[in-house]
mmCIF file of C-alpha atoms in Angstrom:
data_model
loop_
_atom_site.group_PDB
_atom_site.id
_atom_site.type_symbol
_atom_site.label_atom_id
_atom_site.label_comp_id
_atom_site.label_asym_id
_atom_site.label_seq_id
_atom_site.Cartn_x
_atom_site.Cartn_y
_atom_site.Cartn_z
ATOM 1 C CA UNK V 1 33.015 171.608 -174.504
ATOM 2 C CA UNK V 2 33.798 171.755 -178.158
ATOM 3 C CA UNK V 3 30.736 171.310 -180.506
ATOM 4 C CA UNK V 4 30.878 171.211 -184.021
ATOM 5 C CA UNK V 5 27.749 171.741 -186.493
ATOM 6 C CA UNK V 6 27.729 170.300 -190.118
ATOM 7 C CA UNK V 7 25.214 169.344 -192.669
ATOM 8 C CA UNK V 8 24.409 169.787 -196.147
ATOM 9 C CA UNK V 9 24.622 173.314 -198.119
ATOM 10 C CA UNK V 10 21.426 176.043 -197.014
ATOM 11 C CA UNK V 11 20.150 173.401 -193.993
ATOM 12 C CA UNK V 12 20.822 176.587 -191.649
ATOM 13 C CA UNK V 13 24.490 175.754 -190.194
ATOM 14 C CA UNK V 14 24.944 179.243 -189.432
ATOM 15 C CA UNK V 15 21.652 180.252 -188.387
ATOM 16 C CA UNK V 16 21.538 177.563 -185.770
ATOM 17 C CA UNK V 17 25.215 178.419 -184.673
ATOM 18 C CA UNK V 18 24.742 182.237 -183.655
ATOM 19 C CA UNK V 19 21.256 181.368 -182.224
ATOM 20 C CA UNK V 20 22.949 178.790 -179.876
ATOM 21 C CA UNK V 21 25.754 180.691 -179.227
ATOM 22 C CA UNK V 22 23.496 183.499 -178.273
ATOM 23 C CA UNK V 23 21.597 180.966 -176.149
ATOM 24 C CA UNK V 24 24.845 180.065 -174.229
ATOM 25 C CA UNK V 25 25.878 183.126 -173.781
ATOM 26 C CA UNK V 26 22.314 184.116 -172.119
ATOM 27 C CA UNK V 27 23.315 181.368 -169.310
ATOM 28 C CA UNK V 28 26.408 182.755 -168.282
ATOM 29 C CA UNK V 29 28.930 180.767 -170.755
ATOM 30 C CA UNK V 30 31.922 182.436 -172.717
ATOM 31 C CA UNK V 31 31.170 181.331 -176.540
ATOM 32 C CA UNK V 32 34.052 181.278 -179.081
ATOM 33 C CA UNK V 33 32.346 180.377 -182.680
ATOM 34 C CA UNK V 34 35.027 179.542 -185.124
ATOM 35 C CA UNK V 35 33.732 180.177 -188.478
ATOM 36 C CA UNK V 36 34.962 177.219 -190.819
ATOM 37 C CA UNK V 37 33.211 177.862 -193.960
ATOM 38 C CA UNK V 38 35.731 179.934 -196.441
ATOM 39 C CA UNK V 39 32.017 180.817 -198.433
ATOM 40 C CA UNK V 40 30.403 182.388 -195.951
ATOM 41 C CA UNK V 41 30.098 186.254 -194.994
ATOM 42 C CA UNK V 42 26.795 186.556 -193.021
ATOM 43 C CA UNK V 43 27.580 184.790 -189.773
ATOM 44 C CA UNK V 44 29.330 188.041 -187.949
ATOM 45 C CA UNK V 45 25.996 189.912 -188.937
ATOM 46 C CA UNK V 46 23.763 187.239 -186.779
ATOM 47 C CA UNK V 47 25.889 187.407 -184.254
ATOM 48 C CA UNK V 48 26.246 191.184 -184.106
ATOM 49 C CA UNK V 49 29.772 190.895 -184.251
ATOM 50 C CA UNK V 50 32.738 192.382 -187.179
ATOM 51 C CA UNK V 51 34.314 189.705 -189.749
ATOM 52 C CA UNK V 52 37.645 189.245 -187.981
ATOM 53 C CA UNK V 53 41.097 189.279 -190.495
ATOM 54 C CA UNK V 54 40.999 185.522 -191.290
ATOM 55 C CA UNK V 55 43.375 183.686 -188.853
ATOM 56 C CA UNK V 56 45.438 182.156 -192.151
ATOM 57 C CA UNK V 57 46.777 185.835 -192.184
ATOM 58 C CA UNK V 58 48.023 185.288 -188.541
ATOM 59 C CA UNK V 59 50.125 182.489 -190.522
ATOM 60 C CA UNK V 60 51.582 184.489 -193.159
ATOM 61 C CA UNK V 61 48.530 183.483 -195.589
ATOM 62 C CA UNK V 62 47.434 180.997 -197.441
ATOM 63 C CA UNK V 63 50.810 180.599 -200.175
ATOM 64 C CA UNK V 64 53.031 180.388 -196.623
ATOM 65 C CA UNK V 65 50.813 177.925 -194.964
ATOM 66 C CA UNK V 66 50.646 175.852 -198.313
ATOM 67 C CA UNK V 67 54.712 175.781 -198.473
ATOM 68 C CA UNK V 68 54.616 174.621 -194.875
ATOM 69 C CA UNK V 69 52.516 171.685 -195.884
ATOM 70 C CA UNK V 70 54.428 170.869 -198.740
ATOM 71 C CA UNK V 71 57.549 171.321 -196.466
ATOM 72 C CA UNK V 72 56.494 168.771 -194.369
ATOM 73 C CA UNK V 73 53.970 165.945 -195.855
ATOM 74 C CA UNK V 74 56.561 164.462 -198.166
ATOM 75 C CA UNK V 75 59.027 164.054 -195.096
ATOM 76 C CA UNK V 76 56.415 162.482 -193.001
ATOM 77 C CA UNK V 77 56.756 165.079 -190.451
ATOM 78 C CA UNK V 78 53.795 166.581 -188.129
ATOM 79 C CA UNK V 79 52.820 169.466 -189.526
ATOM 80 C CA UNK V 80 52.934 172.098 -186.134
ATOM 81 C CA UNK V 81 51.217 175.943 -186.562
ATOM 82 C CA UNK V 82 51.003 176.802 -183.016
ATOM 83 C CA UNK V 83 53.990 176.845 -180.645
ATOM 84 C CA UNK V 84 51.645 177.122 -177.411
ATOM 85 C CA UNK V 85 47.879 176.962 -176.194
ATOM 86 C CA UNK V 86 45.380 179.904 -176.397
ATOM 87 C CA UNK V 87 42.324 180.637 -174.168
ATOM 88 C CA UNK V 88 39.402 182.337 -175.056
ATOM 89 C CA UNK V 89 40.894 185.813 -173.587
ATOM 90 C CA UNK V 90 44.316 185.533 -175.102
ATOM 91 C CA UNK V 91 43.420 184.947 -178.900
ATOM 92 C CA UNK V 92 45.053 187.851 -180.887
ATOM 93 C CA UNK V 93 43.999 191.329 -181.492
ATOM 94 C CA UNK V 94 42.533 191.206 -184.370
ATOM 95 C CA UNK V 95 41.852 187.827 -185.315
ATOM 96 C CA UNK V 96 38.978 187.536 -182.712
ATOM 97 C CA UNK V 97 35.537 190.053 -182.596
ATOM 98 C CA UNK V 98 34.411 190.099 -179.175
ATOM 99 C CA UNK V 99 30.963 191.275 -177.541
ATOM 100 C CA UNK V 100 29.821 190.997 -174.227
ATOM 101 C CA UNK V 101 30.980 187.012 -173.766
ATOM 102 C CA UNK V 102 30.566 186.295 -177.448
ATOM 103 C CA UNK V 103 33.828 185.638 -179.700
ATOM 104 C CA UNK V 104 34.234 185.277 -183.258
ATOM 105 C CA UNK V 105 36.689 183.796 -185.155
ATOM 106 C CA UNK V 106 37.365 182.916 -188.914
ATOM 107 C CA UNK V 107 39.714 180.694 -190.672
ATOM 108 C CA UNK V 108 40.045 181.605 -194.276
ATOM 109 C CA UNK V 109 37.476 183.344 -196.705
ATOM 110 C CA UNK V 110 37.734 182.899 -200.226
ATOM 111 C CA UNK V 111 38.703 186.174 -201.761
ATOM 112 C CA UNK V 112 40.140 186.119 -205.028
ATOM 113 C CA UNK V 113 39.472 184.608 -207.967
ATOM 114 C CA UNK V 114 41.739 181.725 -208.703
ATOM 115 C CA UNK V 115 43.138 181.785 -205.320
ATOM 116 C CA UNK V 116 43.361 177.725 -204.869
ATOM 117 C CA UNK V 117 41.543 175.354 -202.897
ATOM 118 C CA UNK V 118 40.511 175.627 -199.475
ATOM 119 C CA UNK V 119 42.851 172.815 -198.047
ATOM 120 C CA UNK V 120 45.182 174.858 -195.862
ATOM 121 C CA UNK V 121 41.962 176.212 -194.129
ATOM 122 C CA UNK V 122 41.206 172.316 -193.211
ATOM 123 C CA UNK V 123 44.359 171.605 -192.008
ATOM 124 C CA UNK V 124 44.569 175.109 -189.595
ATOM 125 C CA UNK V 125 41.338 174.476 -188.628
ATOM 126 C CA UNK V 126 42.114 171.217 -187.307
ATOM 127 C CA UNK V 127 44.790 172.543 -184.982
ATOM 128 C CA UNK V 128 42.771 175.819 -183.992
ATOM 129 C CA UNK V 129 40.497 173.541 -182.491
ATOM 130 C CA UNK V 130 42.797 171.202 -180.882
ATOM 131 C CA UNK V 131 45.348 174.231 -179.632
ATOM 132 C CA UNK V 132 41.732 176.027 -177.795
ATOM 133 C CA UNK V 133 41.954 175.325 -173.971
ATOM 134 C CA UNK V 134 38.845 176.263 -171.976
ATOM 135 C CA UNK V 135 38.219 177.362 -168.892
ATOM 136 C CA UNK V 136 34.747 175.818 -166.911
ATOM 137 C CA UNK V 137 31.990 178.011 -168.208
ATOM 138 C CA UNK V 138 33.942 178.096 -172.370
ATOM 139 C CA UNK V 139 31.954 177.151 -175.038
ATOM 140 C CA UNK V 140 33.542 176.746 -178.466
ATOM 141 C CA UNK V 141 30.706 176.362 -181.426
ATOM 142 C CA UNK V 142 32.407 175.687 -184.883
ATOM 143 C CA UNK V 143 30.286 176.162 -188.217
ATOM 144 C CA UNK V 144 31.846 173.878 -191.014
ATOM 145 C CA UNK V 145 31.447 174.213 -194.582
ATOM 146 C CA UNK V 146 28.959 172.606 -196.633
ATOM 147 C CA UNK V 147 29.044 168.870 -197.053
ATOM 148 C CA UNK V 148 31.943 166.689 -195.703
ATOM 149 C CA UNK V 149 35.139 167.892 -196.881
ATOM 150 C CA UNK V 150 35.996 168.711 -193.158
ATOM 151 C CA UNK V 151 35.809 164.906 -192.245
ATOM 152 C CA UNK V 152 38.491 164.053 -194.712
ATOM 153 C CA UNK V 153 40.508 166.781 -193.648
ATOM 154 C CA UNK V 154 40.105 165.466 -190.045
ATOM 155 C CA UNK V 155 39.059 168.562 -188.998
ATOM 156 C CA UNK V 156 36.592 167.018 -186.179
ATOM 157 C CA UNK V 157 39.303 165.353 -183.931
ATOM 158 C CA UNK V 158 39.830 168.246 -181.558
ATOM 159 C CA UNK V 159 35.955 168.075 -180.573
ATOM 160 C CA UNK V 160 33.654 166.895 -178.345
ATOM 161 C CA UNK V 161 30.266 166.095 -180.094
ATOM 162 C CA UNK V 162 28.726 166.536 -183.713
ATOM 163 C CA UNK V 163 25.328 167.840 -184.207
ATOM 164 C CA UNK V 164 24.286 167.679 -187.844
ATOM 165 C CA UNK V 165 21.596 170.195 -189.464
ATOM 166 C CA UNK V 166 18.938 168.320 -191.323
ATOM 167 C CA UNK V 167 16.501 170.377 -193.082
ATOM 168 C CA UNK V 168 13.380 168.728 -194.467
ATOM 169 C CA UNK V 169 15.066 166.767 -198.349
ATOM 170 C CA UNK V 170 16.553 163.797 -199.291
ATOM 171 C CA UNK V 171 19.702 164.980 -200.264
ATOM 172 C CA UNK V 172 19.757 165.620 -196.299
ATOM 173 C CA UNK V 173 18.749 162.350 -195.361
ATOM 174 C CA UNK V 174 21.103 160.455 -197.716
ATOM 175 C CA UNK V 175 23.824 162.866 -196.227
ATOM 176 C CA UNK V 176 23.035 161.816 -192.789
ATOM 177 C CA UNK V 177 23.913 158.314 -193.849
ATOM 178 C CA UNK V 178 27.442 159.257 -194.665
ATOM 179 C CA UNK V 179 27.428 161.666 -191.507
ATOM 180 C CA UNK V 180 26.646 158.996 -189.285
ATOM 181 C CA UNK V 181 29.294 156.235 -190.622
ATOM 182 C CA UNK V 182 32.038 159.357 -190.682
ATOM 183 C CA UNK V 183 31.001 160.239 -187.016
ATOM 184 C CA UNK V 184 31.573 156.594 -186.371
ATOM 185 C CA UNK V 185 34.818 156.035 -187.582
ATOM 186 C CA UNK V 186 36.005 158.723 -186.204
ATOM 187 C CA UNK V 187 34.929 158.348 -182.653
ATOM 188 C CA UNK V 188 32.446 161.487 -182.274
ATOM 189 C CA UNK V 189 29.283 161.574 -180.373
ATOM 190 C CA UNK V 190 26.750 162.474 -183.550
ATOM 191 C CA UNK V 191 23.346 164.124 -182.941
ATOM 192 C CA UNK V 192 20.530 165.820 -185.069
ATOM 193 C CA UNK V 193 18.689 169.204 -185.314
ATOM 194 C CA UNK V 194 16.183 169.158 -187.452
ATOM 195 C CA UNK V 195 15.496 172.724 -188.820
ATOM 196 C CA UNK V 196 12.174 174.072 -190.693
ATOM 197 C CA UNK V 197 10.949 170.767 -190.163
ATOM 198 C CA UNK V 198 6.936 170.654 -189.651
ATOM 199 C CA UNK V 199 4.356 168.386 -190.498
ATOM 200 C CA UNK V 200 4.749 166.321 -192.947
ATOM 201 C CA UNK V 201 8.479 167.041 -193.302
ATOM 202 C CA UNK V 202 8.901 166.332 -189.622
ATOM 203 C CA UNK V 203 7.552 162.714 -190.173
ATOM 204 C CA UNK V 204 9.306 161.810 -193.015
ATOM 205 C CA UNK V 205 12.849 162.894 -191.434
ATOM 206 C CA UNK V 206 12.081 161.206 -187.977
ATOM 207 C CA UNK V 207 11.340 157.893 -190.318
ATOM 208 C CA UNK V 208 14.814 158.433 -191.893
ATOM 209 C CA UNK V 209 17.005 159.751 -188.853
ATOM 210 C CA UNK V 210 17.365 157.735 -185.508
ATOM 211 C CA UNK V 211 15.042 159.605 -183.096
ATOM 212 C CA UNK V 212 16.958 158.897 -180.466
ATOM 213 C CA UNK V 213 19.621 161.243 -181.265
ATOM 214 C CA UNK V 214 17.285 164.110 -182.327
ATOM 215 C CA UNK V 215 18.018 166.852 -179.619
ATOM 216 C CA UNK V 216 15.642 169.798 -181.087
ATOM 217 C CA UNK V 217 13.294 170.384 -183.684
ATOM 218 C CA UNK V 218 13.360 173.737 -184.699
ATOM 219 C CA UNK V 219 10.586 174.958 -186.671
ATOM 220 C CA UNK V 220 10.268 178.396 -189.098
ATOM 221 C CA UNK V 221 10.183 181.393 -186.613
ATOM 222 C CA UNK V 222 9.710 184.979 -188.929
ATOM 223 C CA UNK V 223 11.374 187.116 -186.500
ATOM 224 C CA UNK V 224 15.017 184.687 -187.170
ATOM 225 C CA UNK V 225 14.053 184.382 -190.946
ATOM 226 C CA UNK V 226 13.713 187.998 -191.332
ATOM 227 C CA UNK V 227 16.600 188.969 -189.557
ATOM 228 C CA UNK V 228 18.693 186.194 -191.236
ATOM 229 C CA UNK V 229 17.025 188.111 -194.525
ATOM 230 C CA UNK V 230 18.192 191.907 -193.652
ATOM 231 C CA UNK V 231 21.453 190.650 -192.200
ATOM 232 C CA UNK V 232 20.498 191.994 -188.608
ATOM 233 C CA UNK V 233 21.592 190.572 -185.299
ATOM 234 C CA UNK V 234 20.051 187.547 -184.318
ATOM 235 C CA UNK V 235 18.185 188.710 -180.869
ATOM 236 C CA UNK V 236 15.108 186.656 -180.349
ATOM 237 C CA UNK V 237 15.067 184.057 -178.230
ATOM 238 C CA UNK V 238 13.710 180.304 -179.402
ATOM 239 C CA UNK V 239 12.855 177.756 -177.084
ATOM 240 C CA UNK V 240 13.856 175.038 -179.241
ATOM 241 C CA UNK V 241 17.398 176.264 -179.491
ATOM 242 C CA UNK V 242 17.770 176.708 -175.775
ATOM 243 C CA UNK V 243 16.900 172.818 -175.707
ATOM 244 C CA UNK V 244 20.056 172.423 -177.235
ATOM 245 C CA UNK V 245 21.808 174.828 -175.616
ATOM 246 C CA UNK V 246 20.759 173.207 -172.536
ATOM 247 C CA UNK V 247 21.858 169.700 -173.549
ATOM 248 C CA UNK V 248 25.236 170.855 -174.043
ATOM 249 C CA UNK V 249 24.936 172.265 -170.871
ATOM 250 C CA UNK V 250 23.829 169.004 -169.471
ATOM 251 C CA UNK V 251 26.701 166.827 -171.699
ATOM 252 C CA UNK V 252 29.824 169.114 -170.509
ATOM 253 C CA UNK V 253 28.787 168.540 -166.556
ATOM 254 C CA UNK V 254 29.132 164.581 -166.959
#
């Protein structure tokens, strides 16, 4: 089962990524997270893992991956990176931080200034998740960037169902919207978390968001916001995540 998590910029992508993967793994299940956002440095930290050498290094880097897209798009021609299928286990040294039946993985991080766009980390991305073959208990969690870039780079086709993050605003609502209709033209399962949403905020998102597809409604814990804060290992357990967890359980074995 490949399950990717999106939403809008702060809405807790990552957060809610290690704490399910950590949820998974509790159950028995081998968890690869592919980290997709080239902004983000923290996600290793919840996860108690090392920041792996971005994979676009595997693939000479980002100026070599860029003339192989140039190479090819103006020919028409399939762009190809990989040359055969990986498992979980046989991802390369140093491209992958393990622990216990956890796995890491990033894409491309944004390290210079003036470097260029982030478009060759869409287009590996897309493959990385397609060329991923899993075995019966593999889990592979991928945490997009920010926004919706990904769904114009296509980078959703490889997986299985979408869950987006929707914290309590209306910039998340409105981006639901556009979620949903992308979901739908693509072909993806789509289904909400909503995060820090209590009281009030709960209502007005369940007005604005088919209930239906709400799988978990995760409110504030301390213990997570604290750790998140001091960029410890995420280690508590929370009930609401392990709903999820357990739904993706529940999806893979139909």
């Amino acid at each position: 089962m490949k399950a990717l998590l999106c939403g809008k910029g702060g809405c807790g992508k990552s957060t809610l990524t290690a704490l399910i993967a950590r949820s998974l793994s509790d159950r028995g299940c081998n968890v690869l997270v592919i980290d997709n956002d080239e902004s983000n440095f923290g996600l290793h930290r919840q996860l108690g893992l090392e920041l792996p050498d971005d994979l676009l290094n595997f693939m000479g880097g980002k100026k070599d991956l860029i003339g192989k897209m140039m190479e090819a798009f103006p020919k028409g021609e399939k762009l190809t990176l990989f040359d055969h299928k990986w498992e979980i286990p046989t991802i390369p040294e140093g491209y992958v931080s393990r622990k216990d039946n956890v796995s890491l993985m990033a894409v491309g991080k944004i390290h210079e200034f003036g470097e260029g766009c982030a478009c060759p980390m869409g287009a590996l991305a897309k493959q990385l998740i397609q060329n991923i073959n899993l075995d019966d208990d593999d889990f592979v969690l991928v945490d997009t960037e920010a926004g919706i870039e990904h769904f114009g780079r296509g980078v959703e086709e490889g997986c299985d169902v979408l869950f987006m993050v929707v914290d309590p605003s209306y910039e998340s609502i409105r981006l639901s919207e556009k979620i949903s209709e992308l979901a739908a033209k693509a072909g993806k399962q789509l289904y909400y978390i909503l995060n820090r949403a209590e009281g009030a905020g709960r209502e007005i998102l369940c007005c604005g968001i088919p209930e239906d597809r709400i799988i978990s409604t995760v409110p504030i814990h301390e213990s997570v916001f604290k750790a998140g804060l001091l960029g410890d290992e995420f280690l508590t357990s929370v009930p609401e995540v392990d709903l999820v967890a357990d739904f993706l359980i529940e999806l893979k074995s139909k």
